[in-house]
CSV table of C-alpha atoms in Angstrom, one decimal:
chain,number,residue,atom,x,y,z
A,1046,MET,CA,-8.4,-9.8,33.7
A,1047,ALA,CA,-8.8,-6.5,31.6
A,1048,PHE,CA,-6.2,-5.1,29.0
A,1049,GLU,CA,-7.0,-2.2,26.3
A,1050,LEU,CA,-4.8,-1.6,23.6
A,1051,ALA,CA,-5.1,1.8,21.2
A,1052,ALA,CA,-2.9,3.1,18.9
A,1053,ALA,CA,1.1,4.4,19.3
A,1054,ASP,CA,0.3,7.3,18.3
A,1055,SER,CA,-3.1,7.9,18.8
A,1056,SER,CA,-4.7,7.4,15.5
A,1057,GLU,CA,-8.2,5.5,14.9
A,1058,LEU,CA,-7.7,1.4,15.1
A,1059,PRO,CA,-8.4,-0.3,12.3
A,1060,ALA,CA,-12.6,-1.2,12.1
A,1061,PHE,CA,-13.9,-4.5,13.5
A,1062,THR,CA,-17.0,-6.2,13.9
A,1063,ALA,CA,-19.1,-8.2,16.7
A,1064,GLY,CA,-17.4,-11.6,17.2
A,1065,SER,CA,-14.0,-10.4,16.1
A,1066,HIS,CA,-10.5,-10.9,17.5
A,1067,ILE,CA,-7.3,-10.4,16.8
A,1068,ASP,CA,-3.8,-12.2,16.8
A,1069,LEU,CA,-1.3,-10.9,19.9
A,1070,TYR,CA,2.5,-10.7,19.3
A,1071,LEU,CA,3.1,-11.6,22.8
A,1072,PRO,CA,7.5,-11.5,23.6
A,1073,GLY,CA,9.2,-15.3,23.0
A,1074,GLY,CA,6.9,-15.9,19.7
A,1075,MET,CA,3.7,-16.4,21.0
A,1076,THR,CA,1.5,-16.0,19.3
A,1077,ARG,CA,-2.0,-16.0,20.8
A,1078,GLN,CA,-6.1,-14.7,20.1
A,1079,TYR,CA,-8.2,-12.5,21.8
A,1080,SER,CA,-11.4,-12.0,20.9
A,1081,LEU,CA,-12.1,-8.3,21.1
A,1082,ARG,CA,-15.6,-7.2,23.6
A,1083,ASN,CA,-16.4,-3.6,22.6
A,1084,ASP,CA,-18.8,-1.8,20.7
A,1085,PRO,CA,-18.1,-1.9,17.7
A,1086,ILE,CA,-18.7,1.5,17.0
A,1087,GLU,CA,-15.6,2.8,18.6
A,1088,ARG,CA,-12.2,3.1,17.5
A,1089,HIS,CA,-9.9,4.2,19.9
A,1090,ARG,CA,-9.2,1.3,21.6
A,1091,TYR,CA,-9.3,-2.8,21.4
A,1092,CYS,CA,-10.3,-3.9,24.6
A,1093,ILE,CA,-10.1,-8.3,26.1
A,1094,GLY,CA,-10.1,-10.8,28.4
A,1095,VAL,CA,-7.4,-12.6,29.6
A,1096,LEU,CA,-8.8,-15.9,32.2
A,1097,ARG,CA,-5.2,-16.9,33.5
A,1098,GLU,CA,-4.7,-20.4,32.4
A,1099,ALA,CA,-2.0,-22.5,34.7
A,1100,ALA,CA,-2.4,-25.4,32.3
A,1101,GLY,CA,-2.2,-23.4,29.5
A,1102,ARG,CA,1.2,-22.5,26.5
A,1103,GLY,CA,2.2,-18.8,28.7
A,1104,GLY,CA,0.4,-16.8,27.1
A,1105,SER,CA,-1.8,-16.0,29.9
A,1106,ALA,CA,0.7,-15.7,32.2
A,1107,TYR,CA,2.6,-13.5,30.5
A,1108,MET,CA,-1.0,-11.5,29.8
A,1109,HIS,CA,-1.1,-11.4,34.0
A,1110,ASP,CA,2.3,-11.7,35.1
A,1111,ARG,CA,4.2,-9.7,32.8
A,1112,LEU,CA,2.6,-7.8,31.3
A,1113,LYS,CA,3.0,-4.0,32.2
A,1114,VAL,CA,0.8,-0.8,31.4
A,1115,GLY,CA,2.3,1.2,28.8
A,1116,VAL,CA,4.3,-1.5,26.6
A,1117,THR,CA,4.1,-1.8,23.0
A,1118,LEU,CA,2.9,-4.5,21.8
A,1119,GLU,CA,2.3,-5.7,17.9
A,1120,THR,CA,-1.6,-7.0,17.2
A,1121,SER,CA,-2.9,-7.9,13.3
A,1122,GLN,CA,-6.0,-6.6,12.0
A,1123,PRO,CA,-8.9,-7.6,13.3
A,1124,ARG,CA,-10.5,-11.0,11.8
A,1125,ASN,CA,-14.5,-12.2,11.6
A,1126,ALA,CA,-14.9,-16.3,12.4
A,1127,PHE,CA,-18.0,-16.4,14.4
A,1128,GLU,CA,-20.1,-12.9,12.9
A,1129,LEU,CA,-23.1,-11.8,13.8
A,1130,GLU,CA,-26.2,-11.9,12.0
A,1131,GLU,CA,-27.6,-8.2,12.3
A,1132,GLN,CA,-30.9,-8.3,10.5
A,1133,ALA,CA,-31.9,-11.9,12.6
A,1134,PRO,CA,-35.7,-10.4,13.8
A,1135,PHE,CA,-34.4,-12.1,17.3
A,1136,SER,CA,-30.7,-13.3,17.7
A,1137,VAL,CA,-29.9,-15.9,21.3
A,1138,LEU,CA,-26.6,-14.8,22.8
A,1139,LEU,CA,-25.2,-18.0,25.5
A,1140,ALA,CA,-22.0,-17.0,26.5
A,1141,GLY,CA,-19.8,-19.1,29.3
A,1142,GLY,CA,-17.1,-18.4,31.6
A,1143,ILE,CA,-14.5,-16.2,29.8
A,1144,GLY,CA,-16.4,-16.6,26.3
A,1145,ILE,CA,-18.1,-13.5,27.5
A,1146,THR,CA,-15.4,-12.1,25.0
A,1147,PRO,CA,-17.4,-12.4,22.0
A,1148,ILE,CA,-21.1,-12.6,23.6
A,1149,LEU,CA,-20.1,-8.3,25.0
A,1150,SER,CA,-18.9,-7.0,21.8
A,1151,MET,CA,-22.2,-8.8,19.9
A,1152,ALA,CA,-24.9,-7.4,22.4
A,1153,HIS,CA,-23.5,-4.0,22.3
A,1154,ARG,CA,-23.8,-3.6,18.2
A,1155,LEU,CA,-27.3,-5.7,19.3
A,1156,SER,CA,-28.8,-3.1,21.3
A,1157,ALA,CA,-27.2,-0.6,19.6
A,1158,LEU,CA,-29.4,-1.8,16.3
A,1159,GLY,CA,-32.0,-1.8,17.9
A,1160,ARG,CA,-32.0,-5.5,18.4
A,1161,ASP,CA,-34.6,-7.4,20.1
A,1162,PHE,CA,-32.6,-10.4,21.7
A,1163,ALA,CA,-31.9,-12.5,25.1
A,1164,PHE,CA,-28.4,-12.7,26.3
A,1165,HIS,CA,-27.8,-15.8,29.4
A,1166,TYR,CA,-24.5,-15.5,30.8
A,1167,CYS,CA,-23.2,-18.3,33.0
A,1168,ALA,CA,-19.9,-18.4,35.1
A,1169,ARG,CA,-19.0,-21.4,38.5
A,1170,GLY,CA,-19.6,-18.3,40.5
A,1171,MET,CA,-19.9,-15.2,41.3
A,1172,SER,CA,-16.1,-14.1,41.3
A,1173,ARG,CA,-16.1,-16.1,38.0
A,1174,MET,CA,-18.2,-13.7,36.0
A,1175,ALA,CA,-17.0,-11.2,34.2
A,1176,PHE,CA,-17.5,-7.8,33.5
A,1177,ARG,CA,-21.0,-8.1,35.7
A,1178,ASP,CA,-20.5,-4.6,36.3
A,1179,GLU,CA,-20.3,-2.8,32.3
A,1180,MET,CA,-23.5,-5.4,31.3
A,1181,LEU,CA,-25.1,-3.4,34.4
A,1182,ALA,CA,-24.9,0.1,33.5
A,1183,SER,CA,-25.8,-1.1,29.8
A,1184,ALA,CA,-28.1,-0.2,28.2
A,1185,PHE,CA,-28.6,-4.2,27.4
A,1186,THR,CA,-29.0,-4.3,31.0
A,1187,GLY,CA,-32.3,-5.5,31.2
A,1188,LYS,CA,-32.3,-8.2,28.5
A,1189,VAL,CA,-28.8,-9.6,30.5
A,1190,HIS,CA,-29.7,-13.4,32.9
A,1191,PHE,CA,-27.2,-14.3,34.9
A,1192,HIS,CA,-26.6,-17.9,35.7
A,1193,LEU,CA,-24.2,-19.3,38.7
A,1194,ASP,CA,-22.8,-23.3,39.1
A,1195,ASP,CA,-23.3,-22.3,42.8
A,1196,GLY,CA,-26.2,-21.1,42.6
A,1197,PRO,CA,-29.4,-21.9,44.0
A,1198,ALA,CA,-31.2,-24.3,41.5
A,1199,GLU,CA,-34.4,-21.5,40.3
A,1200,GLN,CA,-31.6,-19.8,38.3
A,1201,LYS,CA,-29.6,-22.2,36.5
A,1202,LEU,CA,-29.2,-22.5,32.7
A,1203,ASP,CA,-31.9,-25.4,31.3
A,1204,LEU,CA,-30.4,-25.0,28.0
A,1205,PRO,CA,-32.8,-28.2,26.4
A,1206,ALA,CA,-35.1,-25.8,27.5
A,1207,LEU,CA,-34.4,-22.2,26.5
A,1208,LEU,CA,-33.9,-23.9,22.0
A,1209,SER,CA,-36.3,-26.2,22.3
A,1210,ARG,CA,-38.1,-23.9,20.5
A,1211,ARG,CA,-37.0,-21.0,17.8
A,1212,ARG,CA,-38.7,-18.5,16.4
A,1213,PRO,CA,-39.6,-17.2,13.5
A,1214,GLY,CA,-35.3,-16.0,11.9
A,1215,ALA,CA,-34.2,-16.1,15.1
A,1216,HIS,CA,-29.8,-17.2,15.7
A,1217,LEU,CA,-27.8,-18.7,18.2
A,1218,TYR,CA,-24.5,-17.7,19.4
A,1219,ALA,CA,-22.4,-19.4,22.2
A,1220,CYS,CA,-18.3,-19.2,22.8
A,1221,GLY,CA,-17.1,-21.0,25.9
A,1222,PRO,CA,-15.7,-23.9,26.9
A,1223,ALA,CA,-15.5,-26.7,24.7
A,1224,GLY,CA,-18.3,-28.7,27.3
A,1225,PHE,CA,-20.6,-25.5,27.3
A,1226,LEU,CA,-20.8,-25.4,23.4
A,1227,ASP,CA,-21.2,-29.0,23.4
A,1228,ALA,CA,-24.6,-28.9,26.2
A,1229,VAL,CA,-24.9,-25.7,24.1
A,1230,ILE,CA,-25.6,-27.7,19.9
A,1231,ALA,CA,-27.5,-30.9,21.6
A,1232,ALA,CA,-29.6,-28.8,23.0
A,1233,ALA,CA,-30.7,-27.2,20.4
A,1234,SER,CA,-30.5,-29.8,17.4
A,1235,ASN,CA,-33.5,-30.2,17.6
A,1236,ALA,CA,-35.4,-26.7,16.2
A,1237,TRP,CA,-32.5,-25.2,15.0
A,1238,PRO,CA,-30.9,-25.9,12.0
A,1239,PRO,CA,-26.7,-25.4,11.4
A,1240,GLU,CA,-27.3,-22.4,9.2
A,1241,ALA,CA,-29.3,-20.2,12.6
A,1242,VAL,CA,-26.2,-22.5,15.4
A,1243,HIS,CA,-23.7,-20.0,15.6
A,1244,ARG,CA,-20.0,-20.6,18.2
A,1245,GLU,CA,-16.6,-20.7,18.7
A,1246,TYR,CA,-13.7,-22.4,20.6
A,1247,PHE,CA,-10.9,-22.2,22.6
A,1248,ALA,CA,-9.4,-24.4,21.5
A,1249,ASN,CA,-9.5,-28.0,19.2
A,1250,ALA,CA,-8.3,-30.3,21.6
A,1251,GLY,CA,-10.1,-33.2,18.5
A,1252,ARG,CA,-6.7,-31.7,16.2
A,1253,ILE,CA,-4.0,-34.1,17.4
A,1254,LEU,CA,-2.4,-36.3,14.3
A,1255,ALA,CA,-4.1,-39.9,15.1
A,1256,SER,CA,-0.7,-42.5,14.7
A,1257,LYS,CA,-3.9,-44.3,12.0
A,1258,ASP,CA,-3.2,-41.2,9.7
A,1259,ARG,CA,-1.8,-42.1,6.3
A,1260,SER,CA,-0.8,-39.9,3.1
A,1261,PHE,CA,-1.7,-38.1,0.9
A,1262,LEU,CA,-1.0,-35.8,-2.1
A,1263,VAL,CA,-2.0,-31.7,-1.8
A,1264,THR,CA,-1.3,-30.1,-5.3
A,1265,LEU,CA,-1.4,-26.7,-6.1
A,1266,SER,CA,-3.8,-25.3,-8.5
A,1267,SER,CA,-1.8,-22.7,-10.0
A,1268,ASP,CA,1.2,-24.5,-11.3
A,1269,GLY,CA,0.0,-28.5,-10.5
A,1270,ARG,CA,3.0,-28.6,-8.3
A,1271,SER,CA,2.3,-32.3,-5.9
A,1272,PHE,CA,3.3,-32.8,-2.6
A,1273,GLU,CA,2.5,-35.6,0.2
A,1274,VAL,CA,2.3,-34.8,3.2
A,1275,ALA,CA,2.7,-37.4,5.7
A,1276,PRO,CA,1.3,-38.4,8.4
A,1277,GLY,CA,2.2,-36.1,11.7
A,1278,ARG,CA,3.0,-33.6,9.2
A,1279,SER,CA,0.8,-30.2,8.0
A,1280,ILE,CA,-0.7,-28.8,4.8
A,1281,VAL,CA,1.0,-26.1,5.9
A,1282,ASP,CA,3.9,-27.1,6.7
A,1283,VAL,CA,4.9,-29.1,3.9
A,1284,LEU,CA,3.8,-27.0,1.2
A,1285,GLY,CA,5.9,-23.9,3.6
A,1286,GLU,CA,9.2,-25.8,3.5
A,1287,ASN,CA,8.7,-25.7,-0.2
A,1288,GLY,CA,8.1,-22.1,-0.6
A,1289,VAL,CA,4.2,-21.6,-0.4
A,1290,GLU,CA,3.9,-19.7,2.7
A,1291,ILE,CA,0.1,-20.0,4.1
A,1292,GLN,CA,-0.7,-17.2,6.5
A,1293,VAL,CA,-2.0,-19.4,10.2
A,1294,SER,CA,-2.3,-18.5,13.4
A,1295,CYS,CA,-3.9,-20.3,16.0
A,1296,GLU,CA,-3.2,-23.6,14.1
A,1297,GLN,CA,-5.7,-25.5,15.8
A,1298,GLY,CA,-8.4,-24.6,13.1
A,1299,ILE,CA,-10.3,-22.7,15.2
A,1300,CYS,CA,-9.1,-19.5,14.2
A,1301,GLY,CA,-10.1,-19.1,10.1
A,1302,THR,CA,-7.1,-17.7,8.7
A,1303,CYS,CA,-5.5,-20.5,6.3
A,1304,VAL,CA,-9.4,-21.1,5.0
A,1305,THR,CA,-8.1,-22.1,1.8
A,1306,ARG,CA,-9.9,-22.8,-1.4
A,1307,VAL,CA,-11.0,-27.2,-2.1
A,1308,ILE,CA,-11.1,-27.3,-5.6
A,1309,SER,CA,-11.3,-31.3,-6.1
A,1310,GLY,CA,-10.6,-34.0,-3.5
A,1311,VAL,CA,-12.5,-34.7,0.0
A,1312,PRO,CA,-10.9,-32.9,3.0
A,1313,ASP,CA,-10.4,-35.2,6.6
A,1314,HIS,CA,-12.0,-31.6,8.4
A,1315,ARG,CA,-10.3,-31.0,11.6
A,1316,ASP,CA,-11.4,-27.6,12.1
A,1317,LEU,CA,-13.8,-26.4,14.5
A,1318,VAL,CA,-14.3,-22.8,12.5
A,1319,LEU,CA,-15.9,-24.3,9.7
A,1320,THR,CA,-19.7,-24.8,9.3
A,1321,ASP,CA,-21.1,-27.4,6.7
A,1322,LYS,CA,-21.3,-26.0,4.5
A,1323,GLN,CA,-18.1,-24.3,4.7
A,1324,HIS,CA,-16.7,-27.5,4.3
A,1325,ALA,CA,-18.3,-27.8,0.9
A,1326,ASP,CA,-15.0,-25.6,-0.8
A,1327,ARG,CA,-13.9,-25.1,2.0
A,1328,MET,CA,-10.6,-26.4,4.5
A,1329,THR,CA,-7.8,-25.1,6.8
A,1330,PRO,CA,-5.0,-26.7,5.8
A,1331,CYS,CA,-3.3,-26.2,9.3
A,1332,CYS,CA,-4.6,-29.8,10.4
A,1333,SER,CA,-7.2,-30.7,8.3
A,1334,ARG,CA,-6.2,-34.3,6.2
A,1335,ALA,CA,-7.1,-35.8,3.0
A,1336,LEU,CA,-9.9,-38.4,2.6
A,1337,THR,CA,-9.1,-38.9,-1.1
A,1338,ASP,CA,-6.0,-39.5,-2.2
A,1339,GLU,CA,-5.5,-36.0,-3.4
A,1340,LEU,CA,-6.9,-32.6,-2.6
A,1341,VAL,CA,-6.3,-29.7,-5.4
A,1342,LEU,CA,-6.5,-26.2,-3.3
A,1343,ASP,CA,-6.8,-23.2,-4.8
A,1344,LEU,CA,-3.1,-22.4,-4.6
């Protein structure tokens, strides 16, 4: 289902960049992240697409079943943990299912900039393909390739063939279900350097705290205070109990809201938002832990 959000007083909304998302604060204390799918040049609206997840946590069901036109909702400012390299000479955009939303915004932006790109959109069937009419009517319709799981074999996306070679300077962007992203990353592993592969997950199924987790100390660089993080607790929770608030949103390591600089120690990274390069000195304290006895954080 598509939703269009505008300011209650019709004023301009805060600017966003392609790949951005917003937090939507729903009744009952639910906070959900949704990618913006429209052209970043637009300042009068935020457009999102929401897939109803029957086994979800309730946010999408509320959006589909109870949200009415004209209701006032609170949102965060747009944030971007899935940034587009606008100067790249060529981009490959890959979307699976509702992962089309940030990818669609990227296509609008690349088209407006006059950049060359290829856009592949995969869905289980035609009825599951969102915003197809919008893409067919867009200025970039000639760059879009549709792939249906239930369609003829010749139209299905051959990821190994598509990603076996990389044009000089090209960047790759993918958003979709975990299985789709795992397949993209595997197919790109030989020809694409990690810094040119960008992906955004819906959820972090691997973040569940394991029984083998051990305690460690987290120390604040500002005043030297240390706190023990026991198995089953998160750094964010422990620090919050001691008056040190870290802003969080997804609490799954996929949105990047809580990213914190690491002064010393080795994190046990469990996020799906930071790159290997960013892991060198940053971590997500909402879900990541420590491989060393102590972490000193820039707090």
